[in-house]
Amino acid sequence: MNFKKLLMGLWILALLSACNLNTTSLLGPTATPSLSPTPSITPSPTPTITPSPIPTIVPLARVQIGDDALNNGDYTLARAEFQGAVNSSSDDDLRAAALWGLVRVSYEDEHDHEAIAFAQQLANEYPNSPFLAYAHFIAGQANTNINRHKSAANSYAAYLELRPGLLEHYVEELRGDAFVANNDYANALITYQAALTAPSLNNGINLEVKIATSKAAIGDFAGAITDYESISQRSNNDFIRAKMDYLAGYAHLMLGEREEGYARYLHAVENYPLAYDSYVSLRELVAASIPVDDFNRGLADYAAKQYDVALLAFDRHIADNPESDGSAQYYRAKTLYALGRYDEEVIAWSDFIENYPNHRYWSEAWGEKSYTQWSDLNQLETGKETLLAFVHAYPGHTDAPDFLMDAARLMERNDKAEEAIDLWLRLSKEYPGNTLAPEALFLAGVTSYRLGDYAQALIIFQRALLLNATGENQARAYLWIGKAQQKYGNVDAARDAWQQAQSADPTGYYSERARDLLTGAEPFSLPNIYNPETDSATERAEAASWLRITFNLPAETDLGDLGTLQEDLRLQRGREFWELGLFNEARLEFESLRADVSESAADSFRLANYMLDLGLYRPAIFAARQVLDLAGMETHAKSLHAPIYFSHIRYGAYYSDLVIPAAEEHNFHPIFIYSLMRQESLFEGFIHSSAGARGLMQIIPATGANIATSNSWLIEYTAEDLYRPMVSVKFGTWYLDSNRELLDDDLYATLAAYNGGPGNAIEWQALGSGDPDLLLESVRFAETRSYIKAIYETYNIYKSIYGDVQ
């Protein structure tokens, strides 16, 4: 966050208003002085040469240093600086700010008792501090973590009293949760209802469920059932509907309505069998000896990963229903796979394929059978034959081209490159209108090139050129035509092709690679000069002037403040979330606002500046992009004509205090790390991916644990540490360096390893035979190919902005 601006604003607020709220009892039991220790720092050995005296750091600077360290996840430095400011300053405002810093760093470092103690100290010594409201909130979270739920509820209430009208929806829900944890359901109900009526981006469905369950907890089962019915009718989510059935069933049973209760359980199992709450309902039905259809019983068990009992249920259903539609047979095969009984599974798929050709999952069964054959039974040839049998029997089926592509990939994996080429060419010939046809041609051409058959490769690439209308694919075809011509010794023809490639898709990957081939530059070549320094104030003023002219804004238009955006509740809530460290919630508010101003260049510009100053880089980048789009500068090539300020936002040297030393330590150029970080997270350190990767460098927790084991500087590593920028940058650059060492300094393979795994990268590197272009096309994962290309493009953009342009 921009701490200087926040500090000044809060000091002004403190001077203008005072709060007489009695705070001594709101943070829970009064902490003892021993909970707010002065950190001990082990002194360094006395040097043999006495250095010059170090100037005393003024408290304001110490608070700023501490804040920057906290934002980077350097808790040790942050704690020392904040504590130093508390100990050395006689300025009440500075001491209060430093105490607030100690609350935050203690909480982030999972020292909940210390966070509460420092919050209590702030409340005792500076009851009028504008930081006190935030300290109350953090105390609420810390009390929750240590199961002091009544104290947590009090702390949240104190926050709401000091900061009304902003986060009632969010904080009242937390209060309600605290009441529930303390078995105080009556207050929980009142609090949840208050949360539901407060403005929010959230649709409130989870709150409605909590309200209904709170009613049930205080004995209002009839009211709870009415709520469950209402939620179920308004929801189109089967998992929510299953939960409502289960909860309603329980409520009916509590009212002594046995028939209605078990009917709701049965409804969940029969209608939403793949939901977990249906499995819970199933268990209740079985315990009550209520008959359940074996097929639905099997589905519920399968979804709950109770595979043994699921298989028994499917077998019973099949035995009792010989004329069924095949769904039980389908899930029986899936269950066998989950149990690792692969030979039986293949037989089950064969039976399903033979007997149920009209089933909606029939073609999928062919693919499942093939996958098990080649992946789990290591029968690549057999897996291929399964796919080709389908194509032969059903050439007009929509899955036929995909199966041909998969068969070719299997033969490539099986070191039968010529057969793979034949299959790719067959796909492009028999299905020329299919979206896979161009890619199949390229793969056939690249594989021919790898085999040294440059004549065939050249013919195929020329065919690919005719079939591809997009700039990227035309550039790709021209690049490979040039490489084939080069192998023939036709230097002029090769250069002509690369020149065509260079102009086909400016700033695109293949055009950039063609330019490198024309100039003889190595991939990821270093800039001759590198100047990361920027003059943000001057550049912002120039951009504002350009904006007024480009969009014909009145000369008096003030672009230096938020204007009417300041009044938008989403901006106010977003800022409040941000100050409380609730970054995901803050981003959702800001992103909603950004989408609403997407047609306003002035407001998009204002929002970009605001979020840039705040340190929320991803939305800032998107907001800046909105301005360029409105100016007709949709491509990067066009956006180069805009003021440099926009490029510096979109391709910023963010976290330079972390990136530069890490890059130097591992011998990477900083713009290589910036390019990777931008691709991974768009400089948003608090995000996580669907695969579980976390932080700026998007490291998977298991990988992080291995890195931590290999490095002794981080003690007691947890997966949460990956959200700390300091940790993420250190781990990410170390992991890059270790993969680069493993892969003989090959940056293409290094990036492939970072995204697709070192084992795969070794295999792809072998197929590349030292040619980076061949390696890229040999990467079997489309995501990893796109990843490498995107980082290459971004790297060259960084070079053009901060370095030389060849």
CSV table of C-alpha atoms in Angstrom, one decimal, residues 559-726:
chain,number,residue,atom,x,y,z
A,559,LEU,CA,-7.1,13.9,-14.1
A,560,GLY,CA,-5.0,14.1,-11.0
A,561,ASP,CA,-7.7,12.9,-8.6
A,562,LEU,CA,-10.4,10.4,-8.6
A,563,GLY,CA,-13.2,12.8,-9.3
A,564,THR,CA,-16.6,11.2,-8.8
A,565,LEU,CA,-15.1,7.8,-8.4
A,566,GLN,CA,-14.2,8.8,-4.9
A,567,GLU,CA,-17.9,8.6,-4.0
A,568,ASP,CA,-18.3,5.0,-5.4
A,569,LEU,CA,-18.9,2.6,-2.5
A,570,ARG,CA,-16.8,-0.1,-4.3
A,571,LEU,CA,-13.8,2.1,-4.3
A,572,GLN,CA,-14.3,2.9,-0.6
A,573,ARG,CA,-14.8,-0.8,0.3
A,574,GLY,CA,-11.9,-1.8,-1.9
A,575,ARG,CA,-9.6,0.6,-0.1
A,576,GLU,CA,-10.8,-0.6,3.3
A,577,PHE,CA,-10.3,-4.2,2.4
A,578,TRP,CA,-6.8,-3.3,1.1
A,579,GLU,CA,-5.8,-1.6,4.4
A,580,LEU,CA,-7.0,-4.7,6.3
A,581,GLY,CA,-4.9,-7.0,4.2
A,582,LEU,CA,-7.9,-8.6,2.6
A,583,PHE,CA,-6.4,-8.3,-0.9
A,584,ASN,CA,-8.6,-10.7,-2.8
A,585,GLU,CA,-11.7,-8.9,-1.5
A,586,ALA,CA,-10.2,-5.6,-2.4
A,587,ARG,CA,-9.5,-6.7,-5.9
A,588,LEU,CA,-13.1,-7.8,-6.5
A,589,GLU,CA,-14.4,-4.4,-5.5
A,590,PHE,CA,-11.9,-2.6,-7.7
A,591,GLU,CA,-12.4,-4.9,-10.6
A,592,SER,CA,-16.1,-4.4,-10.5
A,593,LEU,CA,-15.6,-0.6,-10.6
A,594,ARG,CA,-13.0,-1.0,-13.4
A,595,ALA,CA,-15.4,-2.9,-15.6
A,596,ASP,CA,-18.1,-0.2,-15.1
A,597,VAL,CA,-15.8,2.6,-16.3
A,598,SER,CA,-14.4,0.6,-19.2
A,599,GLU,CA,-16.0,3.1,-21.7
A,600,SER,CA,-14.5,6.1,-19.9
A,601,ALA,CA,-10.9,6.9,-20.8
A,602,ALA,CA,-10.7,9.6,-18.1
A,603,ASP,CA,-12.0,7.3,-15.3
A,604,SER,CA,-10.0,4.3,-16.5
A,605,PHE,CA,-6.9,6.6,-16.3
A,606,ARG,CA,-7.8,7.8,-12.8
A,607,LEU,CA,-8.4,4.3,-11.6
A,608,ALA,CA,-5.1,3.0,-13.1
A,609,ASN,CA,-3.2,5.8,-11.3
A,610,TYR,CA,-5.0,5.1,-8.0
A,611,MET,CA,-4.4,1.3,-8.1
A,612,LEU,CA,-0.8,1.8,-9.2
A,613,ASP,CA,-0.2,4.1,-6.2
A,614,LEU,CA,-1.9,1.5,-4.0
A,615,GLY,CA,0.3,-1.3,-5.2
A,616,LEU,CA,-2.5,-3.3,-6.9
A,617,TYR,CA,-0.8,-3.8,-10.2
A,618,ARG,CA,-3.0,-6.2,-12.0
A,619,PRO,CA,-6.1,-4.0,-12.1
A,620,ALA,CA,-3.8,-1.0,-12.8
A,621,ILE,CA,-2.5,-2.8,-15.9
A,622,PHE,CA,-6.0,-3.7,-17.1
A,623,ALA,CA,-7.2,-0.1,-16.5
A,624,ALA,CA,-4.3,1.3,-18.5
A,625,ARG,CA,-5.1,-1.2,-21.3
A,626,GLN,CA,-8.7,0.1,-21.3
A,627,VAL,CA,-7.4,3.6,-22.1
A,628,LEU,CA,-5.3,2.3,-25.0
A,629,ASP,CA,-8.2,0.2,-26.3
A,630,LEU,CA,-10.5,3.3,-26.3
A,631,ALA,CA,-7.8,5.2,-28.2
A,632,GLY,CA,-7.7,2.5,-30.9
A,633,MET,CA,-4.4,1.1,-29.8
A,634,GLU,CA,-5.5,-2.5,-29.3
A,635,THR,CA,-2.1,-4.1,-30.2
A,636,HIS,CA,1.2,-3.6,-28.6
A,637,ALA,CA,2.6,-2.2,-31.9
A,638,LYS,CA,0.0,0.5,-31.9
A,639,SER,CA,0.3,1.2,-28.2
A,640,LEU,CA,4.0,2.1,-28.7
A,641,HIS,CA,2.7,5.4,-30.0
A,642,ALA,CA,1.1,6.2,-26.7
A,643,PRO,CA,2.9,8.0,-23.9
A,644,ILE,CA,5.6,5.9,-22.3
A,645,TYR,CA,3.7,6.1,-19.0
A,646,PHE,CA,1.2,3.4,-20.2
A,647,SER,CA,4.1,1.0,-21.1
A,648,HIS,CA,5.7,1.6,-17.7
A,649,ILE,CA,2.4,0.6,-16.0
A,650,ARG,CA,1.7,-2.4,-18.2
A,651,TYR,CA,5.3,-3.6,-18.1
A,652,GLY,CA,6.5,-2.3,-14.8
A,653,ALA,CA,9.7,-3.0,-12.9
A,654,TYR,CA,7.6,-4.0,-9.9
A,655,TYR,CA,9.2,-5.4,-6.8
A,656,SER,CA,12.6,-4.3,-8.1
A,657,ASP,CA,14.0,-4.3,-4.6
A,658,LEU,CA,13.4,-8.1,-4.5
A,659,VAL,CA,13.9,-8.9,-8.2
A,660,ILE,CA,17.3,-7.2,-8.8
A,661,PRO,CA,19.2,-8.9,-5.9
A,662,ALA,CA,17.6,-12.3,-6.6
A,663,ALA,CA,18.4,-11.9,-10.4
A,664,GLU,CA,22.0,-11.0,-9.6
A,665,GLU,CA,22.4,-13.8,-7.2
A,666,HIS,CA,21.3,-16.4,-9.8
A,667,ASN,CA,22.8,-14.6,-12.9
A,668,PHE,CA,19.5,-13.7,-14.6
A,669,HIS,CA,18.8,-10.4,-16.2
A,670,PRO,CA,16.0,-8.6,-14.2
A,671,ILE,CA,13.8,-8.3,-17.3
A,672,PHE,CA,13.8,-12.1,-17.6
A,673,ILE,CA,12.4,-12.4,-14.1
A,674,TYR,CA,9.9,-9.5,-14.7
A,675,SER,CA,8.7,-11.2,-17.8
A,676,LEU,CA,8.2,-14.5,-16.1
A,677,MET,CA,6.5,-12.9,-13.1
A,678,ARG,CA,4.2,-10.9,-15.3
A,679,GLN,CA,3.1,-14.1,-17.1
A,680,GLU,CA,2.7,-16.0,-13.8
A,681,SER,CA,0.7,-13.5,-11.7
A,682,LEU,CA,0.6,-10.1,-13.4
A,683,PHE,CA,2.5,-8.9,-10.3
A,684,GLU,CA,-0.3,-9.9,-7.9
A,685,GLY,CA,1.3,-11.7,-5.0
A,686,PHE,CA,-1.9,-12.9,-3.3
A,687,ILE,CA,-3.4,-15.0,-6.1
A,688,HIS,CA,-3.5,-18.8,-6.5
A,689,SER,CA,-4.1,-20.9,-9.5
A,690,SER,CA,-6.5,-23.8,-10.1
A,691,ALA,CA,-3.5,-26.1,-9.8
A,692,GLY,CA,-2.7,-24.6,-6.3
A,693,ALA,CA,0.2,-22.5,-7.4
A,694,ARG,CA,0.7,-19.4,-5.2
A,695,GLY,CA,2.2,-15.9,-5.1
A,696,LEU,CA,4.1,-13.7,-7.5
A,697,MET,CA,6.1,-16.6,-9.0
A,698,GLN,CA,3.2,-19.1,-8.8
A,699,ILE,CA,5.0,-21.9,-7.0
A,700,ILE,CA,3.1,-25.1,-6.1
A,701,PRO,CA,3.3,-25.8,-2.3
A,702,ALA,CA,5.0,-29.2,-2.9
A,703,THR,CA,7.7,-27.5,-5.0
A,704,GLY,CA,8.0,-24.8,-2.4
A,705,ALA,CA,8.6,-27.4,0.3
A,706,ASN,CA,11.3,-29.0,-1.8
A,707,ILE,CA,12.9,-25.6,-2.3
A,708,ALA,CA,12.7,-24.8,1.4
A,709,THR,CA,14.4,-28.1,2.2
A,710,SER,CA,17.3,-27.2,-0.2
A,711,ASN,CA,17.7,-23.7,1.4
A,712,SER,CA,18.3,-23.1,5.1
A,713,TRP,CA,17.4,-19.5,5.3
A,714,LEU,CA,13.6,-20.0,5.8
A,715,ILE,CA,12.8,-21.8,9.0
A,716,GLU,CA,9.5,-23.5,9.6
A,717,TYR,CA,8.3,-23.2,6.0
A,718,THR,CA,4.5,-23.4,5.4
A,719,ALA,CA,2.6,-23.1,2.1
A,720,GLU,CA,1.3,-19.7,3.2
A,721,ASP,CA,4.9,-18.4,2.9
A,722,LEU,CA,4.5,-18.5,-0.8
A,723,TYR,CA,2.3,-15.5,-0.7
A,724,ARG,CA,5.2,-13.5,0.8
A,725,PRO,CA,6.8,-11.7,-2.1
A,726,MET,CA,10.2,-12.0,-0.6
